[in-house]
Short mmCIF file of C-alpha atoms and ligand atoms in Angstrom, two decimals:
data_model
loop_
_atom_site.label_atom_id
_atom_site.label_comp_id
_atom_site.label_asym_id
_atom_site.label_seq_id
_atom_site.Cartn_x
_atom_site.Cartn_y
_atom_site.Cartn_z
CA UNK A 13 72.96 175.88 -74.94
CA UNK A 14 74.68 179.08 -73.88
CA UNK A 15 75.41 178.88 -70.14
CA UNK A 16 76.70 181.60 -67.84
CA UNK A 17 78.85 180.46 -64.90
CA UNK A 18 79.14 183.37 -62.49
CA UNK A 19 80.33 184.38 -59.05
CA UNK A 20 83.72 182.66 -59.12
CA UNK A 21 87.47 183.23 -59.28
CA UNK A 22 89.33 181.45 -62.05
CA UNK A 23 92.89 180.06 -62.17
CA UNK A 24 93.18 179.75 -65.94
CA UNK A 25 96.67 178.10 -65.71
CA UNK A 26 97.77 179.85 -68.90
CA UNK A 27 101.56 179.95 -69.26
CA UNK A 28 101.89 177.43 -66.43
CA UNK A 29 100.80 180.00 -63.83
CA UNK A 30 97.61 180.58 -61.88
CA UNK A 31 96.96 183.55 -64.20
CA UNK A 32 94.01 184.31 -61.92
CA UNK A 33 90.89 186.24 -62.79
CA UNK A 34 89.12 187.34 -59.61
CA UNK A 35 85.39 188.12 -59.61
CA UNK A 36 85.15 186.21 -62.84
CA UNK A 37 82.56 184.68 -65.10
CA UNK A 38 82.64 182.14 -67.92
CA UNK A 39 80.28 181.47 -70.79
CA UNK A 40 80.11 178.02 -72.35
CA UNK A 41 78.38 176.99 -75.54
CA UNK A 42 77.94 173.26 -75.84
CA UNK A 43 81.24 171.60 -75.00
CA UNK A 44 83.39 174.71 -75.32
CA UNK A 45 84.38 177.89 -73.55
CA UNK A 46 82.85 180.81 -75.43
CA UNK A 47 83.96 183.68 -73.21
CA UNK A 48 85.99 184.11 -70.02
CA UNK A 49 86.82 187.27 -68.05
CA UNK A 50 85.82 189.48 -65.16
CA UNK A 51 82.13 189.69 -64.33
CA UNK A 52 82.39 193.43 -64.91
CA UNK A 53 83.40 192.89 -68.54
CA UNK A 54 80.73 190.27 -69.27
CA UNK A 55 78.99 191.30 -72.51
CA UNK A 56 75.22 191.70 -72.32
CA UNK A 57 73.67 188.57 -73.80
CA UNK A 58 70.86 186.07 -73.30
CA UNK A 59 71.68 182.77 -71.58
CA UNK A 60 69.70 179.57 -71.49
CA UNK A 61 70.99 178.95 -67.97
CA UNK A 62 72.84 180.92 -65.28
CA UNK A 63 74.81 178.97 -62.69
CA UNK A 64 75.93 180.62 -59.44
CA UNK A 65 79.26 179.13 -58.31
CA UNK A 66 79.04 180.83 -54.88
CA UNK A 67 82.53 182.27 -54.83
CA UNK A 68 84.29 179.02 -55.77
CA UNK A 69 87.79 178.83 -57.28
CA UNK A 70 87.63 177.38 -60.76
CA UNK A 71 90.55 175.45 -62.28
CA UNK A 72 90.84 173.36 -65.43
CA UNK A 73 89.73 169.75 -64.94
CA UNK A 74 92.72 167.79 -63.69
CA UNK A 75 94.61 165.57 -66.14
CA UNK A 76 96.20 162.30 -64.96
CA UNK A 77 98.60 161.69 -67.85
CA UNK A 78 100.21 158.36 -66.80
CA UNK A 79 98.19 155.51 -65.32
CA UNK A 80 97.97 151.73 -65.47
CA UNK A 81 94.39 151.73 -64.15
CA UNK A 82 93.34 148.45 -65.80
CA UNK A 83 94.68 145.28 -64.14
CA UNK A 84 93.55 142.03 -62.56
CA UNK A 85 93.92 141.41 -58.82
CA UNK A 86 96.19 143.60 -56.71
CA UNK A 87 99.47 143.16 -54.85
CA UNK A 88 98.55 144.10 -51.27
CA UNK A 89 99.64 140.67 -49.99
CA UNK A 90 103.01 141.20 -51.64
CA UNK A 91 103.18 144.64 -49.98
CA UNK A 92 102.60 142.99 -46.62
CA UNK A 93 105.30 140.37 -47.34
CA UNK A 94 107.82 143.02 -48.28
CA UNK A 95 107.19 144.77 -44.98
CA UNK A 96 107.72 141.48 -43.17
CA UNK A 97 111.21 141.43 -44.69
CA UNK A 98 110.78 139.25 -47.80
CA UNK A 99 112.92 140.74 -50.55
CA UNK A 100 111.63 141.88 -53.92
CA UNK A 101 113.85 139.26 -55.61
CA UNK A 102 112.35 136.47 -53.46
CA UNK A 103 108.84 137.70 -54.25
CA UNK A 104 109.64 137.77 -57.97
CA UNK A 105 111.23 134.28 -57.79
CA UNK A 106 108.04 132.89 -56.26
CA UNK A 107 105.97 134.25 -59.16
CA UNK A 108 105.15 137.65 -57.68
CA UNK A 109 105.76 141.14 -59.04
CA UNK A 110 104.58 142.18 -62.49
CA UNK A 111 104.28 138.49 -63.48
CA UNK A 112 101.51 137.96 -60.93
CA UNK A 113 99.55 140.94 -62.28
CA UNK A 114 100.02 139.60 -65.83
CA UNK A 115 98.58 136.24 -64.70
CA UNK A 116 95.62 137.84 -62.94
CA UNK A 117 94.96 140.15 -65.91
CA UNK A 118 95.05 137.30 -68.40
CA UNK A 119 92.64 135.28 -66.24
CA UNK A 120 90.14 138.14 -65.89
CA UNK A 121 87.33 138.67 -68.39
CA UNK A 122 86.79 142.01 -70.10
CA UNK A 123 83.77 142.62 -67.83
CA UNK A 124 85.77 141.85 -64.69
CA UNK A 125 88.61 144.13 -65.74
CA UNK A 126 86.16 146.89 -66.58
CA UNK A 127 84.35 146.60 -63.24
CA UNK A 128 87.55 146.75 -61.16
CA UNK A 129 89.08 149.57 -63.24
CA UNK A 130 85.90 151.66 -63.05
CA UNK A 131 86.06 151.60 -59.24
CA UNK A 132 89.57 153.05 -59.34
CA UNK A 133 89.00 155.55 -62.13
CA UNK A 134 85.84 156.79 -60.37
CA UNK A 135 88.01 157.65 -57.34
CA UNK A 136 90.19 159.80 -59.60
CA UNK A 137 87.15 161.41 -61.22
CA UNK A 138 85.69 162.27 -57.81
CA UNK A 139 89.03 163.85 -56.98
CA UNK A 140 88.68 166.22 -59.95
CA UNK A 141 90.29 164.28 -62.83
CA UNK A 142 88.40 164.83 -66.11
CA UNK A 143 91.09 163.53 -68.49
CA UNK A 144 93.04 160.34 -67.98
CA UNK A 145 95.61 158.32 -69.88
CA UNK A 146 95.52 154.56 -69.34
CA UNK A 147 98.14 152.08 -70.52
CA UNK A 148 97.91 148.44 -71.44
CA UNK A 149 100.94 146.33 -70.50
CA UNK A 150 99.69 143.52 -68.28
CA UNK A 151 98.48 141.34 -71.16
CA UNK A 152 101.74 140.98 -73.09
CA UNK A 153 100.19 139.00 -75.93
CA UNK A 154 97.85 140.10 -78.70
CA UNK A 155 94.61 138.81 -77.21
CA UNK A 156 95.25 140.15 -73.72
CA UNK A 157 96.68 143.52 -74.75
CA UNK A 158 93.63 143.87 -76.99
CA UNK A 159 91.38 143.00 -74.06
CA UNK A 160 92.98 145.71 -71.92
CA UNK A 161 92.76 148.32 -74.69
CA UNK A 162 89.11 147.46 -75.32
CA UNK A 163 88.43 147.95 -71.61
CA UNK A 164 90.11 151.36 -71.80
CA UNK A 165 87.75 152.34 -74.66
CA UNK A 166 84.79 151.09 -72.58
CA UNK A 167 85.87 153.27 -69.65
CA UNK A 168 85.65 156.22 -72.06
CA UNK A 169 82.12 155.13 -73.02
CA UNK A 170 81.05 154.74 -69.38
CA UNK A 171 82.45 157.75 -67.53
CA UNK A 172 82.22 161.47 -68.34
CA UNK A 173 85.96 161.74 -68.96
CA UNK A 174 88.37 162.12 -71.86
CA UNK A 175 90.35 158.86 -71.96
CA UNK A 176 93.55 158.30 -73.97
CA UNK A 177 94.82 154.77 -74.49
CA UNK A 178 98.51 153.91 -74.67
CA UNK A 179 99.86 150.56 -75.85
CA UNK A 180 102.54 149.43 -73.38
CA UNK A 181 103.03 145.92 -74.76
CA UNK A 182 106.77 146.50 -74.14
CA UNK A 183 106.27 146.68 -70.36
CA UNK A 184 107.79 143.32 -69.40
CA UNK A 185 108.81 140.09 -71.03
CA UNK A 186 105.93 137.60 -71.24
CA UNK A 187 106.66 134.04 -70.02
CA UNK A 188 106.32 132.72 -73.60
CA UNK A 189 109.36 134.76 -74.64
CA UNK A 190 111.70 134.05 -71.73
CA UNK A 191 115.28 134.93 -72.75
CA UNK A 192 114.02 136.11 -76.17
CA UNK A 193 113.40 139.79 -75.65
CA UNK A 194 114.45 140.75 -79.19
CA UNK A 195 111.95 138.28 -80.59
CA UNK A 196 109.20 139.74 -78.39
CA UNK A 197 109.97 143.27 -79.63
CA UNK A 198 109.83 141.99 -83.23
CA UNK A 199 106.46 140.39 -82.47
CA UNK A 200 105.14 143.71 -81.11
CA UNK A 201 106.48 145.65 -84.11
CA UNK A 202 105.46 143.26 -86.87
CA UNK A 203 102.24 141.93 -85.46
CA UNK A 204 100.63 143.23 -82.32
CA UNK A 205 100.99 146.98 -82.66
CA UNK A 206 99.95 147.30 -86.32
CA UNK A 207 96.86 145.12 -85.67
CA UNK A 208 95.84 146.89 -82.46
CA UNK A 209 96.32 150.24 -84.16
CA UNK A 210 94.26 149.16 -87.13
CA UNK A 211 91.43 148.27 -84.77
CA UNK A 212 91.48 151.86 -83.51
CA UNK A 213 92.53 150.89 -80.01
CA UNK A 214 95.79 152.83 -79.69
CA UNK A 215 96.36 156.57 -79.20
CA UNK A 216 100.08 156.36 -78.28
CA UNK A 217 102.94 153.91 -77.71
CA UNK A 218 105.04 153.51 -74.56
CA UNK A 219 107.78 151.15 -73.35
CA UNK A 220 109.67 150.41 -70.15
CA UNK A 221 113.32 151.24 -70.89
CA UNK A 222 115.19 149.66 -67.99
CA UNK A 223 117.86 147.06 -67.33
CA UNK A 224 115.17 144.70 -66.05
CA UNK A 225 112.89 145.39 -69.03
CA UNK A 226 113.92 146.62 -72.51
CA UNK A 227 117.17 148.16 -73.78
CA UNK A 228 117.44 151.51 -75.61
CA UNK A 229 118.16 149.61 -78.86
CA UNK A 230 114.96 147.58 -78.45
CA UNK A 231 112.98 150.70 -77.58
CA UNK A 232 114.36 152.45 -80.66
CA UNK A 233 113.13 149.56 -82.81
CA UNK A 234 109.66 150.07 -81.32
CA UNK A 235 109.81 153.86 -81.80
CA UNK A 236 110.54 153.37 -85.51
CA UNK A 237 107.44 151.22 -85.85
CA UNK A 238 105.36 153.73 -83.89
CA UNK A 239 106.61 156.50 -86.16
CA UNK A 240 105.76 154.53 -89.28
CA UNK A 241 102.22 154.14 -87.90
CA UNK A 242 102.06 157.87 -87.05
CA UNK A 243 101.56 157.11 -83.39
CA UNK A 244 102.86 159.47 -80.70
CA UNK A 245 105.54 158.12 -78.37
CA UNK A 246 106.03 158.13 -74.60
CA UNK A 247 108.65 156.35 -72.50
CA UNK A 248 109.24 155.02 -68.98
CA UNK A 249 112.86 156.11 -68.63
CA UNK A 250 115.56 156.40 -65.99
CA UNK A 251 113.37 155.04 -63.16
CA UNK A 252 115.92 152.64 -61.68
CA UNK A 253 119.08 153.27 -63.71
CA UNK A 254 120.55 155.71 -66.25
CA UNK A 255 120.31 154.19 -69.74
CA UNK A 256 119.75 157.41 -71.71
CA UNK A 257 116.15 156.47 -72.52
CA UNK A 258 115.02 160.04 -72.00
CA UNK A 259 117.56 161.32 -74.57
CA UNK A 260 116.36 158.63 -76.96
CA UNK A 261 112.76 159.71 -76.37
CA UNK A 262 113.73 163.32 -77.08
CA UNK A 263 115.48 162.29 -80.29
CA UNK A 264 112.21 160.73 -81.46
CA UNK A 265 110.22 163.81 -80.36
CA UNK A 266 108.33 161.84 -77.75
CA UNK A 267 105.43 163.60 -76.05
CA UNK A 268 106.93 162.73 -72.68
CA UNK A 269 109.55 160.76 -70.78
CA UNK A 270 108.34 159.59 -67.39
CA UNK A 271 109.86 158.79 -63.94
CA UNK A 272 113.40 160.23 -64.62
CA UNK A 273 115.02 159.85 -61.19
CA UNK A 274 118.33 158.77 -62.77
CA UNK A 275 118.41 161.16 -65.74
CA UNK A 276 121.57 163.16 -66.48
CA UNK A 277 122.10 166.80 -67.37
CA UNK A 278 122.55 165.77 -71.03
CA UNK A 279 119.17 164.05 -70.94
CA UNK A 280 117.62 167.23 -69.53
CA UNK A 281 119.14 169.31 -72.33
CA UNK A 282 117.92 166.87 -74.99
CA UNK A 283 114.39 166.95 -73.58
CA UNK A 284 114.41 170.75 -73.35
CA UNK A 285 115.51 171.06 -76.98
CA UNK A 286 112.83 168.61 -78.17
CA UNK A 287 110.01 170.01 -76.00
CA UNK A 288 109.50 166.55 -74.48
CA UNK A 289 107.57 166.82 -71.19
CA UNK A 290 109.09 165.41 -67.98
CA UNK A 291 106.37 163.44 -66.16
CA UNK A 292 107.27 162.96 -62.50
CA UNK A 293 105.56 160.22 -60.50
CA UNK A 294 105.86 160.95 -56.78
CA UNK A 295 103.63 158.00 -55.84
CA UNK A 296 106.11 155.45 -57.21
CA UNK A 297 109.02 157.41 -55.73
CA UNK A 298 107.33 157.27 -52.33
CA UNK A 299 106.05 153.69 -52.48
CA UNK A 300 109.49 152.34 -53.48
CA UNK A 301 111.12 154.57 -50.85
CA UNK A 302 113.40 155.87 -53.60
CA UNK A 303 116.19 158.15 -52.42
CA UNK A 304 117.49 159.36 -55.78
CA UNK A 305 115.65 162.53 -56.79
CA UNK A 306 114.97 163.60 -60.36
CA UNK A 307 117.31 166.54 -61.23
CA UNK A 308 114.73 169.17 -60.37
CA UNK A 309 116.99 172.23 -60.44
CA UNK A 310 118.31 171.28 -63.83
CA UNK A 311 114.81 170.62 -65.22
CA UNK A 312 113.67 174.05 -64.03
CA UNK A 313 116.84 175.74 -65.27
CA UNK A 314 116.49 174.33 -68.78
CA UNK A 315 112.78 175.11 -68.93
CA UNK A 316 111.51 171.56 -69.34
CA UNK A 317 107.76 171.30 -68.76
CA UNK A 318 107.14 169.23 -65.62
CA UNK A 319 103.92 167.22 -65.41
CA UNK A 320 102.84 165.12 -62.43
CA UNK A 321 100.80 161.97 -62.49
CA UNK A 322 99.55 159.15 -60.27
CA UNK A 323 101.18 156.20 -62.15
CA UNK A 324 98.24 154.28 -60.67
CA UNK A 325 99.41 150.64 -60.81
CA UNK A 326 99.29 147.62 -58.48
CA UNK A 327 103.04 147.25 -57.95
CA UNK A 328 104.65 150.61 -57.34
CA UNK A 329 101.91 153.23 -56.98
CA UNK A 330 98.45 152.10 -55.85
CA UNK A 331 97.37 155.75 -55.84
CA UNK A 332 93.68 156.63 -55.95
CA UNK A 333 94.02 160.39 -55.48
CA UNK A 334 95.78 162.78 -57.86
CA UNK A 335 95.49 165.52 -55.23
CA UNK A 336 97.56 163.40 -52.84
CA UNK A 337 100.15 163.02 -55.62
CA UNK A 338 100.12 166.82 -56.00
CA UNK A 339 100.85 167.21 -52.32
CA UNK A 340 103.72 164.73 -52.67
CA UNK A 341 104.97 166.64 -55.72
CA UNK A 342 105.26 169.70 -53.51
CA UNK A 343 106.64 168.06 -50.37
CA UNK A 344 108.99 165.54 -52.05
CA UNK A 345 109.98 167.39 -55.22
CA UNK A 346 109.68 170.94 -53.85
CA UNK A 347 107.34 172.09 -56.60
CA UNK A 348 105.28 175.10 -55.55
CA UNK A 349 101.52 174.50 -55.44
CA UNK A 350 101.28 176.65 -58.59
CA UNK A 351 103.87 174.49 -60.40
CA UNK A 352 102.10 171.38 -59.14
CA UNK A 353 98.73 172.55 -60.41
CA UNK A 354 100.35 173.38 -63.77
CA UNK A 355 101.77 169.84 -63.72
CA UNK A 356 98.32 168.26 -63.69
CA UNK A 357 96.71 170.73 -66.10
CA UNK A 358 98.61 172.52 -68.88
CA UNK A 359 101.82 170.45 -68.74
CA UNK A 360 99.88 167.17 -68.48
CA UNK A 361 97.87 168.22 -71.54
CA UNK A 362 101.15 168.63 -73.44
CA UNK A 363 102.26 165.18 -72.24
CA UNK A 364 99.18 163.76 -74.01
CA UNK A 365 99.35 166.00 -77.08
CA UNK A 366 96.05 167.60 -76.00
CA UNK A 367 97.38 171.12 -75.45
CA UNK A 368 95.23 172.69 -78.17
CA UNK A 369 91.99 171.65 -76.47
CA UNK A 370 92.70 170.87 -72.80
CA UNK A 371 94.76 171.98 -69.82
CA UNK A 372 93.96 175.70 -69.57
CA UNK A 373 90.78 177.72 -69.40
CA UNK A 374 90.56 180.00 -72.43
CA UNK A 375 88.13 180.82 -75.18
CA UNK A 376 87.77 177.95 -77.64
CA UNK A 377 89.03 175.24 -75.32
CA UNK A 378 86.93 172.37 -74.02
CA UNK A 379 84.79 173.36 -71.01
CA UNK A 380 86.24 170.89 -68.50
CA UNK A 381 86.59 172.59 -65.14
CA UNK A 382 86.32 172.13 -61.40
CA UNK A 383 84.68 174.66 -59.08
CA UNK A 384 86.42 174.10 -55.74
CA UNK A 385 84.94 175.31 -52.45
CA UNK A 386 88.27 176.71 -51.21
CA UNK A 387 89.88 180.03 -50.26
CA UNK A 388 92.87 179.84 -52.65
CA UNK A 389 94.11 177.38 -55.34
CA UNK A 390 97.03 176.34 -53.12
CA UNK A 391 94.46 174.55 -50.93
CA UNK A 392 94.02 171.91 -53.66
CA UNK A 393 97.63 170.89 -53.04
CA UNK A 394 97.71 171.53 -49.29
CA UNK A 395 95.20 169.01 -47.93
CA UNK A 396 96.38 165.41 -47.62
CA UNK A 397 93.74 163.25 -49.26
CA UNK A 398 90.14 163.42 -48.02
CA UNK A 399 87.42 164.84 -50.20
CA UNK A 400 87.47 168.53 -51.10
CA UNK A 401 84.00 169.90 -51.78
CA UNK A 402 83.71 170.67 -55.48
CA UNK A 403 81.53 170.76 -58.55
CA UNK A 404 82.81 168.96 -61.65
CA UNK A 405 81.95 170.27 -65.10
CA UNK A 406 82.86 168.15 -68.12
CA UNK A 407 82.21 169.30 -71.69
CA UNK A 408 80.03 172.11 -70.35
CA UNK A 409 77.81 169.86 -68.22
CA UNK A 410 77.90 169.52 -64.46
CA UNK A 411 78.26 165.87 -63.53
CA UNK A 412 76.90 164.33 -60.35
CA UNK A 413 79.50 162.63 -58.18
N1 LIG B 7 107.33 151.30 -63.80
C1 LIG B 7 106.65 151.10 -62.68
O1 LIG B 7 106.86 151.64 -61.64
C2 LIG B 7 105.58 150.16 -62.98
N2 LIG B 7 105.78 149.88 -64.35
C3 LIG B 7 106.79 150.57 -64.78
O2 LIG B 7 107.15 150.52 -65.95
C4 LIG B 7 105.54 148.91 -62.17
C5 LIG B 7 104.38 148.10 -62.58
C6 LIG B 7 104.10 146.94 -61.65
O3 LIG B 7 104.94 146.63 -60.78
O4 LIG B 7 103.04 146.34 -61.80
FE1 LIG B 8 104.16 153.66 -65.18
#
């Protein structure tokens, strides 16, 4: 099927810029972009279908490169308690926090987890997200991590989206391993991860490197196992304290290090040299009322790619709109709308290792794009939430939303 998409303007996002083509057209064949350029230059050809985009602005499909979309229950009651003055420590001591999500996730069946996750992921899809990464990390034992990863694969089978799964078994210490974090890491490395990988459930490996989670030495142990399994690496680093996790991630050529509020100049240099993407998560920054900013000037100065993501999770970022996160990326982190859009397209593709196929609109790439009914691409970042009129095209087919 050779389709002509005409009467549009295109922000291709090549080189991390709008790289606009006004009065443009695009030809897709099957799942791929066959030709892209100005309507004037369109070669004479026969098309099985011609689609009029009515002057829309076309961007790549958005990529949400860091989410924890699969979980049991939610923590809205805890949110209310915190605002009534109950401290995080008191909530954790009474069984709240991550532990409560682990309990609810373990109790839920695969079908229940799938149904609740689909509701959330559909919100992101309707917002223009055509590629999503989803982490495990609320099961924390073989059976329950497996259950989460299987649900992630089922989301890919259910929705017209590209879905990448990341094993985050090293998210928190399960109750069975209290005070034995080294033993839990050994269990992941010797048992869980190799088995889950063998079952084809894992596309990448992540860990939470933090004083209240896992140390750099423990993370390094995990990275070595991931490397021996040929699995790409990502890391939650420098969210609450500076442990040098982002430098460690760079040393292991991680795809990305994420959060990064407490990173140092040396970490920035290490990431720049390794080409590791900085994934910023304004939703968590906002929800935790964080005051320490990631070193934005330094990241820009050293040319580190900056991606943005929702971090959709029940504890620190219950975010159902990537566009709202983009707005926060601009208002909180002073990224221009162009940098923000690059952060959820080309740079996010790099953060998932999908840069050869996704993230920009060019010949040969996958035909995932959004035709927005707007005057200029900055409008995608400007509006706070709501629903922007759009058409969503995934793998060359318009999907109904
Ligand atoms: N950083 C976060 O902000 C979330 N996980 C992580 O590693 C918190 C997850 C939760 O509270 O459920
Ligand atoms: Fe996260």
